[in-house]
């Protein structure tokens, strides 16, 4: 199209939303579809959080706020982060955003341009590569292998760094795999990065509270050697079942926060005011509902891993966090896209092909277990049927 920025042809999309739209259409046509494609908790937002938003509206809090967020919510984020990570942060380095994706968008706009390289996980969340491509930068894939529990090798990562590298993206626990990076691997990486003080790191920690077994989350911001190079992405969507509330945050180094705030001012002005009050209550109020959610996710995860591994030609590692399993599925010469299509169109089971998350995802499916156990049992039955045909 004449006059259109050529970068618009390079920007990708989120395949999970396309699959969700197709599954919803099948539902309206009278089909009993099980939707395990979208990454959102099936639990209601806790009542105390809802009430905080309603109270804010009743009290007349309906106007603009500062672009970086109300001081009270930025202070709540700082307190929450220090409580969970034993690392103090300055509330002035916090940017409140309409969902975590905005932090990805703004960070890529800061660093991405032709001639620059950005290292991203593969398989990894779709928005990373999509935004790198949009800016004209070159994405450099960091493989996350099944045999390594979908973590990465620090030596391999360090070998990918060149004089063109400006940004490295991490996501632990990870989407789509649920993989958790081993702390020893992070320590090795941090030691190696001491040689590269001008390379920044985007650490996507949106699933940091949803973690299982002996795994634990350690924020990259808690390593003093690199704290001035780290941007943390987190938010309320996954932990507090607030996906549709659109509330996230970024913690930026002091030298970057002014640029992030400028992008926010020009893009979204500020986040919905009542939602910010809800966010304060979520972080500062009771955490009982979060703990209940995590316990239920673990039960579902254990069920899915055990049952998938019983099916011939399927291998599924035990994810350390998030709410996805990422099984390898071998059937004839089917690609992961074909398997996902067949499951949706013939079995009415919505999943996401692993290839949507990068070349290393080929041969895998992302299955969200953020659904009731009765749906997961039926999903296993449908997958068994498909594999035996």
Short mmCIF file of C-alpha atoms in Angstrom, two decimals:
data_model
loop_
_atom_site.label_atom_id
_atom_site.label_comp_id
_atom_site.label_asym_id
_atom_site.label_seq_id
_atom_site.Cartn_x
_atom_site.Cartn_y
_atom_site.Cartn_z
CA UNK A 1 0.00 0.00 0.00
CA UNK A 2 1.47 3.35 -1.04
CA UNK A 3 2.44 5.56 1.87
CA UNK A 4 2.32 2.87 4.52
CA UNK A 5 5.38 2.48 6.74
CA UNK A 6 7.16 -0.60 5.39
CA UNK A 7 7.66 -1.85 8.96
CA UNK A 8 3.93 -2.56 9.11
CA UNK A 9 4.52 -5.50 6.77
CA UNK A 10 7.10 -6.96 9.17
CA UNK A 11 5.11 -6.81 12.40
CA UNK A 12 3.66 -10.13 13.49
CA UNK A 13 0.63 -11.07 15.54
CA UNK A 14 -0.32 -13.33 18.43
CA UNK A 15 -1.48 -16.66 17.01
CA UNK A 16 -3.22 -17.58 20.27
CA UNK A 17 -5.73 -14.78 19.75
CA UNK A 18 -6.42 -15.95 16.17
CA UNK A 19 -7.02 -19.48 17.42
CA UNK A 20 -9.25 -18.17 20.21
CA UNK A 21 -11.31 -16.26 17.63
CA UNK A 22 -11.70 -19.42 15.51
CA UNK A 23 -12.65 -21.52 18.54
CA UNK A 24 -15.24 -18.92 19.56
CA UNK A 25 -16.73 -19.08 16.06
CA UNK A 26 -16.94 -22.86 16.31
CA UNK A 27 -18.70 -22.43 19.65
CA UNK A 28 -21.32 -20.11 18.13
CA UNK A 29 -21.93 -22.78 15.50
CA UNK A 30 -22.94 -25.21 18.25
CA UNK A 31 -19.70 -27.14 18.74
CA UNK A 32 -18.49 -28.05 22.23
CA UNK A 33 -15.01 -26.52 22.07
CA UNK A 34 -12.40 -26.84 24.82
CA UNK A 35 -10.22 -23.75 24.71
CA UNK A 36 -6.71 -24.46 25.98
CA UNK A 37 -4.99 -21.95 23.72
CA UNK A 38 -5.16 -18.67 25.58
CA UNK A 39 -2.87 -17.74 28.46
CA UNK A 40 -5.21 -16.51 31.14
CA UNK A 41 -6.29 -17.88 34.52
CA UNK A 42 -9.84 -19.26 34.61
CA UNK A 43 -10.30 -17.98 38.18
CA UNK A 44 -12.27 -14.81 39.01
CA UNK A 45 -10.42 -11.70 40.09
CA UNK A 46 -10.38 -11.72 43.93
CA UNK A 47 -13.31 -9.83 45.45
CA UNK A 48 -11.21 -7.40 47.46
CA UNK A 49 -9.55 -6.22 44.23
CA UNK A 50 -12.89 -5.74 42.49
CA UNK A 51 -14.23 -3.79 45.45
CA UNK A 52 -11.18 -1.51 45.46
CA UNK A 53 -11.89 -0.57 41.82
CA UNK A 54 -15.61 -0.03 42.50
CA UNK A 55 -14.83 2.13 45.53
CA UNK A 56 -12.43 4.24 43.46
CA UNK A 57 -15.18 4.90 40.93
CA UNK A 58 -17.75 5.66 43.64
CA UNK A 59 -15.27 8.05 45.27
CA UNK A 60 -14.93 9.98 42.04
CA UNK A 61 -11.49 8.81 40.91
CA UNK A 62 -12.16 9.03 37.20
CA UNK A 63 -9.64 11.52 35.87
CA UNK A 64 -6.17 11.40 34.38
CA UNK A 65 -3.19 10.36 36.49
CA UNK A 66 0.52 10.98 35.83
CA UNK A 67 1.74 9.04 32.80
CA UNK A 68 4.05 6.91 34.91
CA UNK A 69 1.21 6.00 37.30
CA UNK A 70 -0.03 7.32 40.64
CA UNK A 71 2.70 7.62 43.23
CA UNK A 72 0.73 5.29 45.53
CA UNK A 73 0.74 2.40 43.05
CA UNK A 74 4.41 2.90 42.20
CA UNK A 75 5.20 2.77 45.91
CA UNK A 76 3.07 -0.39 46.23
CA UNK A 77 5.06 -1.98 43.39
CA UNK A 78 8.37 -1.03 45.06
CA UNK A 79 7.24 -2.54 48.39
CA UNK A 80 5.91 -5.67 46.70
CA UNK A 81 9.09 -6.18 44.70
CA UNK A 82 11.32 -5.73 47.74
CA UNK A 83 9.14 -8.13 49.76
CA UNK A 84 9.37 -10.85 47.11
CA UNK A 85 12.92 -10.31 45.88
CA UNK A 86 14.74 -8.83 48.89
CA UNK A 87 15.85 -6.02 46.60
CA UNK A 88 14.93 -2.36 47.20
CA UNK A 89 13.91 -0.29 44.19
CA UNK A 90 13.11 3.38 43.71
CA UNK A 91 9.37 3.98 43.01
CA UNK A 92 10.50 6.70 40.59
CA UNK A 93 11.95 3.96 38.36
CA UNK A 94 8.55 2.25 38.04
CA UNK A 95 6.30 2.80 35.02
CA UNK A 96 2.68 1.63 35.28
CA UNK A 97 1.45 0.37 31.91
CA UNK A 98 -1.76 -0.96 30.29
CA UNK A 99 -0.59 -4.58 30.48
CA UNK A 100 2.89 -6.06 30.36
CA UNK A 101 3.11 -5.98 26.56
CA UNK A 102 3.53 -2.21 26.67
CA UNK A 103 6.86 -2.71 28.46
CA UNK A 104 8.02 -4.96 25.61
CA UNK A 105 6.81 -2.42 23.05
CA UNK A 106 8.52 0.55 24.67
CA UNK A 107 11.75 -1.31 25.33
CA UNK A 108 12.00 -2.49 21.73
CA UNK A 109 11.32 1.04 20.48
CA UNK A 110 14.17 2.29 22.67
CA UNK A 111 16.75 -0.20 21.40
CA UNK A 112 15.56 -1.60 18.09
CA UNK A 113 16.76 -0.14 14.81
CA UNK A 114 18.46 -1.39 11.64
CA UNK A 115 21.98 -2.61 12.30
CA UNK A 116 21.22 -3.65 15.89
CA UNK A 117 20.94 -7.23 17.20
CA UNK A 118 18.56 -8.29 19.96
CA UNK A 119 18.85 -11.75 21.52
CA UNK A 120 15.50 -13.42 22.21
CA UNK A 121 14.44 -16.84 23.54
CA UNK A 122 13.39 -19.48 21.00
CA UNK A 123 10.78 -20.77 21.58
CA UNK A 124 9.60 -17.54 23.15
CA UNK A 125 6.64 -15.24 23.55
CA UNK A 126 5.52 -14.08 20.11
CA UNK A 127 5.67 -10.34 20.84
CA UNK A 128 9.47 -10.39 21.28
CA UNK A 129 10.29 -11.30 17.67
CA UNK A 130 7.34 -9.38 16.30
CA UNK A 131 8.54 -6.14 17.86
CA UNK A 132 12.20 -6.73 16.97
CA UNK A 133 11.17 -7.21 13.34
CA UNK A 134 9.02 -4.09 13.45
CA UNK A 135 11.92 -1.90 14.58
CA UNK A 136 14.20 -3.21 11.83
CA UNK A 137 16.61 -4.82 14.28
CA UNK A 138 17.86 -8.37 13.77
CA UNK A 139 16.53 -11.06 16.13
CA UNK A 140 19.18 -13.51 17.33
CA UNK A 141 17.72 -16.76 18.59
CA UNK A 142 18.77 -18.25 21.92
CA UNK A 143 17.64 -21.92 21.88
CA UNK A 144 15.70 -23.27 24.86
CA UNK A 145 15.83 -27.06 24.47
CA UNK A 146 13.58 -29.74 25.93
CA UNK A 147 16.62 -31.73 27.07
CA UNK A 148 17.65 -28.69 29.10
CA UNK A 149 14.18 -28.33 30.69
CA UNK A 150 13.61 -25.38 28.36
CA UNK A 151 16.28 -23.28 30.02
CA UNK A 152 19.32 -21.89 28.20
CA UNK A 153 23.07 -22.39 28.27
CA UNK A 154 24.86 -19.29 29.55
CA UNK A 155 28.02 -20.03 27.55
CA UNK A 156 25.97 -20.34 24.37
CA UNK A 157 24.24 -17.04 25.09
CA UNK A 158 27.52 -15.23 25.73
CA UNK A 159 28.86 -16.61 22.44
CA UNK A 160 25.97 -14.91 20.60
CA UNK A 161 26.97 -11.43 21.74
CA UNK A 162 28.57 -9.23 19.08
CA UNK A 163 29.41 -5.55 18.82
CA UNK A 164 25.89 -5.08 17.42
CA UNK A 165 24.10 -6.56 20.44
CA UNK A 166 22.07 -3.97 22.35
CA UNK A 167 19.46 -5.99 24.25
CA UNK A 168 18.94 -9.50 25.63
CA UNK A 169 15.44 -10.76 26.48
CA UNK A 170 14.75 -13.33 29.21
CA UNK A 171 11.50 -14.89 30.36
CA UNK A 172 11.49 -17.11 33.45
CA UNK A 173 9.17 -18.86 34.13
CA UNK A 174 8.72 -18.94 30.40
CA UNK A 175 5.92 -18.75 27.89
CA UNK A 176 5.29 -21.10 26.06
CA UNK A 177 7.28 -23.78 27.86
CA UNK A 178 6.90 -23.12 31.58
CA UNK A 179 10.69 -23.45 31.81
CA UNK A 180 12.51 -21.92 34.77
CA UNK A 181 16.11 -20.76 34.42
CA UNK A 182 18.49 -22.45 36.84
CA UNK A 183 20.00 -19.96 39.29
CA UNK A 184 23.51 -21.28 38.60
CA UNK A 185 23.02 -20.52 34.90
CA UNK A 186 21.98 -16.97 35.75
CA UNK A 187 25.05 -16.55 37.97
CA UNK A 188 27.33 -17.72 35.16
CA UNK A 189 25.61 -15.33 32.79
CA UNK A 190 25.87 -12.38 35.17
CA UNK A 191 29.60 -13.00 35.53
CA UNK A 192 29.96 -13.05 31.74
CA UNK A 193 27.92 -9.88 31.26
CA UNK A 194 30.37 -7.92 33.41
CA UNK A 195 32.35 -7.46 30.18
CA UNK A 196 29.36 -5.81 28.47
CA UNK A 197 28.18 -2.83 30.56
CA UNK A 198 26.41 -1.26 27.59
CA UNK A 199 24.13 -4.22 26.85
CA UNK A 200 20.69 -4.02 28.46
CA UNK A 201 18.47 -6.86 29.60
CA UNK A 202 14.68 -7.12 29.46
CA UNK A 203 13.68 -9.62 32.12
CA UNK A 204 10.05 -10.70 31.61
CA UNK A 205 8.96 -11.92 35.06
CA UNK A 206 5.20 -11.91 34.53
CA UNK A 207 4.90 -15.52 35.83
CA UNK A 208 7.28 -15.03 38.77
CA UNK A 209 4.69 -15.98 41.41
CA UNK A 210 3.42 -19.07 39.57
CA UNK A 211 6.22 -21.48 40.34
CA UNK A 212 6.30 -25.11 41.47
CA UNK A 213 8.23 -27.77 43.37
CA UNK A 214 11.84 -26.98 44.23
CA UNK A 215 12.09 -24.18 41.69
CA UNK A 216 12.43 -20.63 42.88
CA UNK A 217 12.37 -17.30 41.14
CA UNK A 218 15.27 -14.89 41.42
CA UNK A 219 14.86 -11.60 39.64
CA UNK A 220 17.77 -10.47 37.50
CA UNK A 221 17.40 -7.10 39.20
CA UNK A 222 18.62 -8.70 42.44
CA UNK A 223 22.14 -9.10 41.00
CA UNK A 224 23.96 -5.87 41.97
CA UNK A 225 26.58 -6.33 39.20
CA UNK A 226 24.01 -5.72 36.45
CA UNK A 227 21.16 -3.85 38.17
CA UNK A 228 21.80 -0.72 36.10
CA UNK A 229 21.34 -2.76 32.92
CA UNK A 230 18.10 -4.57 33.82
CA UNK A 231 14.53 -3.72 32.86
CA UNK A 232 11.96 -5.85 34.69
CA UNK A 233 8.52 -6.56 33.23
CA UNK A 234 5.80 -7.77 35.59
CA UNK A 235 2.14 -7.17 36.23
CA UNK A 236 -1.17 -8.26 37.63
CA UNK A 237 -2.64 -10.28 34.75
CA UNK A 238 -1.44 -13.78 35.57
CA UNK A 239 -0.92 -13.64 39.34
CA UNK A 240 -4.22 -11.98 40.21
CA UNK A 241 -6.41 -13.23 37.33
CA UNK A 242 -6.63 -9.70 35.91
CA UNK A 243 -5.85 -10.24 32.22
CA UNK A 244 -8.68 -8.03 30.97
CA UNK A 245 -7.96 -5.26 33.47
CA UNK A 246 -4.82 -4.41 31.43
CA UNK A 247 -2.38 -3.50 34.17
CA UNK A 248 1.35 -4.10 34.16
CA UNK A 249 4.57 -2.38 35.09
CA UNK A 250 8.17 -1.95 34.09
CA UNK A 251 11.08 -1.20 36.40
CA UNK A 252 13.63 0.76 34.37
CA UNK A 253 17.18 1.83 35.21
CA UNK A 254 17.44 5.49 36.21
CA UNK A 255 19.08 6.38 32.89
CA UNK A 256 16.15 4.92 30.89
CA UNK A 257 13.02 5.73 32.88
CA UNK A 258 12.64 9.24 31.38
CA UNK A 259 12.48 7.75 27.88
CA UNK A 260 9.96 5.11 28.92
CA UNK A 261 7.78 7.84 30.44
CA UNK A 262 7.94 9.87 27.22
CA UNK A 263 6.75 6.86 25.22
CA UNK A 264 3.92 6.30 27.71
CA UNK A 265 2.84 9.94 27.49
CA UNK A 266 2.74 9.82 23.71
CA UNK A 267 1.05 6.43 23.53
CA UNK A 268 -1.47 5.76 26.29
CA UNK A 269 -1.34 8.97 28.44
CA UNK A 270 -2.01 6.99 31.62
CA UNK A 271 -3.57 3.76 32.86
CA UNK A 272 -7.24 3.60 33.86
CA UNK A 273 -7.48 5.22 37.30
CA UNK A 274 -9.83 2.73 38.99
CA UNK A 275 -7.65 -0.12 37.74
CA UNK A 276 -4.64 1.46 39.46
CA UNK A 277 -6.53 1.46 42.77
CA UNK A 278 -7.36 -2.21 42.18
CA UNK A 279 -3.67 -2.85 41.55
CA UNK A 280 -2.70 -1.30 44.88
CA UNK A 281 -5.14 -3.56 46.71
CA UNK A 282 -3.88 -6.62 44.84
CA UNK A 283 -0.27 -6.05 45.89
CA UNK A 284 -0.97 -4.80 49.41
CA UNK A 285 -3.97 -6.87 50.41
CA UNK A 286 -4.45 -10.57 51.30
CA UNK A 287 -2.65 -13.07 49.08
CA UNK A 288 -4.78 -16.10 50.01
CA UNK A 289 -6.53 -16.34 46.63
CA UNK A 290 -3.18 -16.27 44.82
CA UNK A 291 -1.91 -19.19 46.90
CA UNK A 292 -5.11 -21.15 46.21
CA UNK A 293 -4.69 -20.53 42.48
CA UNK A 294 -1.09 -21.73 42.49
CA UNK A 295 -2.02 -24.92 44.37
CA UNK A 296 -4.75 -25.66 41.85
CA UNK A 297 -2.41 -24.95 38.92
CA UNK A 298 0.08 -27.44 40.36
CA UNK A 299 -2.58 -30.16 40.59
CA UNK A 300 -3.56 -29.55 36.98
CA UNK A 301 0.06 -29.44 35.85
CA UNK A 302 0.84 -32.76 37.53
CA UNK A 303 -2.22 -34.33 35.89
CA UNK A 304 -1.35 -33.08 32.41
CA UNK A 305 2.30 -34.13 32.56
CA UNK A 306 1.48 -37.62 33.82
CA UNK A 307 -1.34 -38.23 31.34
CA UNK A 308 0.44 -36.80 28.29
CA UNK A 309 3.49 -38.97 28.94
CA UNK A 310 1.26 -42.06 28.89
CA UNK A 311 0.35 -41.41 25.26
CA UNK A 312 2.56 -43.02 22.64
CA UNK A 313 4.80 -40.61 20.69
CA UNK A 314 4.28 -37.75 23.16
CA UNK A 315 6.99 -36.50 25.52
CA UNK A 316 6.27 -33.79 28.08
CA UNK A 317 8.78 -32.35 30.53
CA UNK A 318 7.58 -31.18 33.93
CA UNK A 319 7.37 -27.35 33.73
CA UNK A 320 8.76 -25.35 36.62
CA UNK A 321 6.23 -22.53 36.46
CA UNK A 322 3.54 -20.59 34.55
CA UNK A 323 0.45 -22.57 33.46
CA UNK A 324 1.49 -24.27 30.22
CA UNK A 325 2.74 -27.67 29.19
CA UNK A 326 4.79 -27.87 26.01
CA UNK A 327 4.71 -31.50 24.85
CA UNK A 328 6.62 -32.82 21.88
CA UNK A 329 4.15 -34.64 19.63
CA UNK A 330 5.29 -36.95 16.85
CA UNK A 331 2.59 -38.06 14.42
CA UNK A 332 3.34 -39.17 10.87
CA UNK A 333 4.82 -36.16 9.05
CA UNK A 334 2.48 -33.63 10.65
CA UNK A 335 3.83 -30.20 11.52
CA UNK A 336 2.82 -28.61 14.80
CA UNK A 337 0.54 -26.26 12.83
CA UNK A 338 -1.21 -29.22 11.19
CA UNK A 339 -1.62 -31.00 14.53
CA UNK A 340 -3.11 -27.87 16.11
CA UNK A 341 -5.46 -27.40 13.15
CA UNK A 342 -6.60 -31.03 13.22
CA UNK A 343 -7.26 -30.92 16.95
CA UNK A 344 -9.33 -27.76 16.59
CA UNK A 345 -11.29 -28.52 13.43
CA UNK A 346 -11.93 -32.23 14.06
CA UNK A 347 -11.74 -32.66 17.84
CA UNK A 348 -12.77 -29.13 18.88
CA UNK A 349 -9.73 -28.76 21.10
CA UNK A 350 -7.91 -25.42 20.85
CA UNK A 351 -4.13 -25.44 21.36
CA UNK A 352 -1.28 -23.34 19.94
CA UNK A 353 1.33 -24.82 17.56
CA UNK A 354 4.86 -24.65 18.93
CA UNK A 355 6.10 -23.16 15.67
CA UNK A 356 4.19 -19.97 16.56
CA UNK A 357 6.87 -19.35 19.17
CA UNK A 358 9.89 -19.81 16.91
CA UNK A 359 11.73 -22.47 14.94
CA UNK A 360 12.74 -24.38 18.08
CA UNK A 361 9.04 -24.86 18.85
CA UNK A 362 8.38 -27.00 15.77
CA UNK A 363 7.11 -30.43 16.80
CA UNK A 364 5.55 -29.11 20.02
CA UNK A 365 2.17 -27.80 21.16
CA UNK A 366 1.47 -25.21 23.83
CA UNK A 367 -1.42 -26.36 25.99
CA UNK A 368 -2.71 -24.06 28.71
CA UNK A 369 -3.97 -25.88 31.78
CA UNK A 370 -5.75 -22.76 33.02
CA UNK A 371 -9.01 -24.67 32.75
CA UNK A 372 -11.07 -26.89 35.01
CA UNK A 373 -9.85 -30.46 35.52
CA UNK A 374 -12.92 -31.91 33.78
CA UNK A 375 -11.90 -30.02 30.61
CA UNK A 376 -8.31 -31.23 30.93
CA UNK A 377 -9.48 -34.86 31.27
CA UNK A 378 -11.56 -34.51 28.14
CA UNK A 379 -8.66 -32.84 26.34
CA UNK A 380 -6.40 -35.80 27.15
CA UNK A 381 -9.04 -38.17 25.78
CA UNK A 382 -9.29 -36.17 22.54
CA UNK A 383 -5.51 -36.11 22.12
CA UNK A 384 -5.39 -39.88 22.68
CA UNK A 385 -8.04 -40.34 20.01
CA UNK A 386 -6.14 -38.14 17.59
CA UNK A 387 -2.84 -39.93 18.17
CA UNK A 388 -4.40 -43.36 17.59
CA UNK A 389 -6.03 -42.45 14.27
#
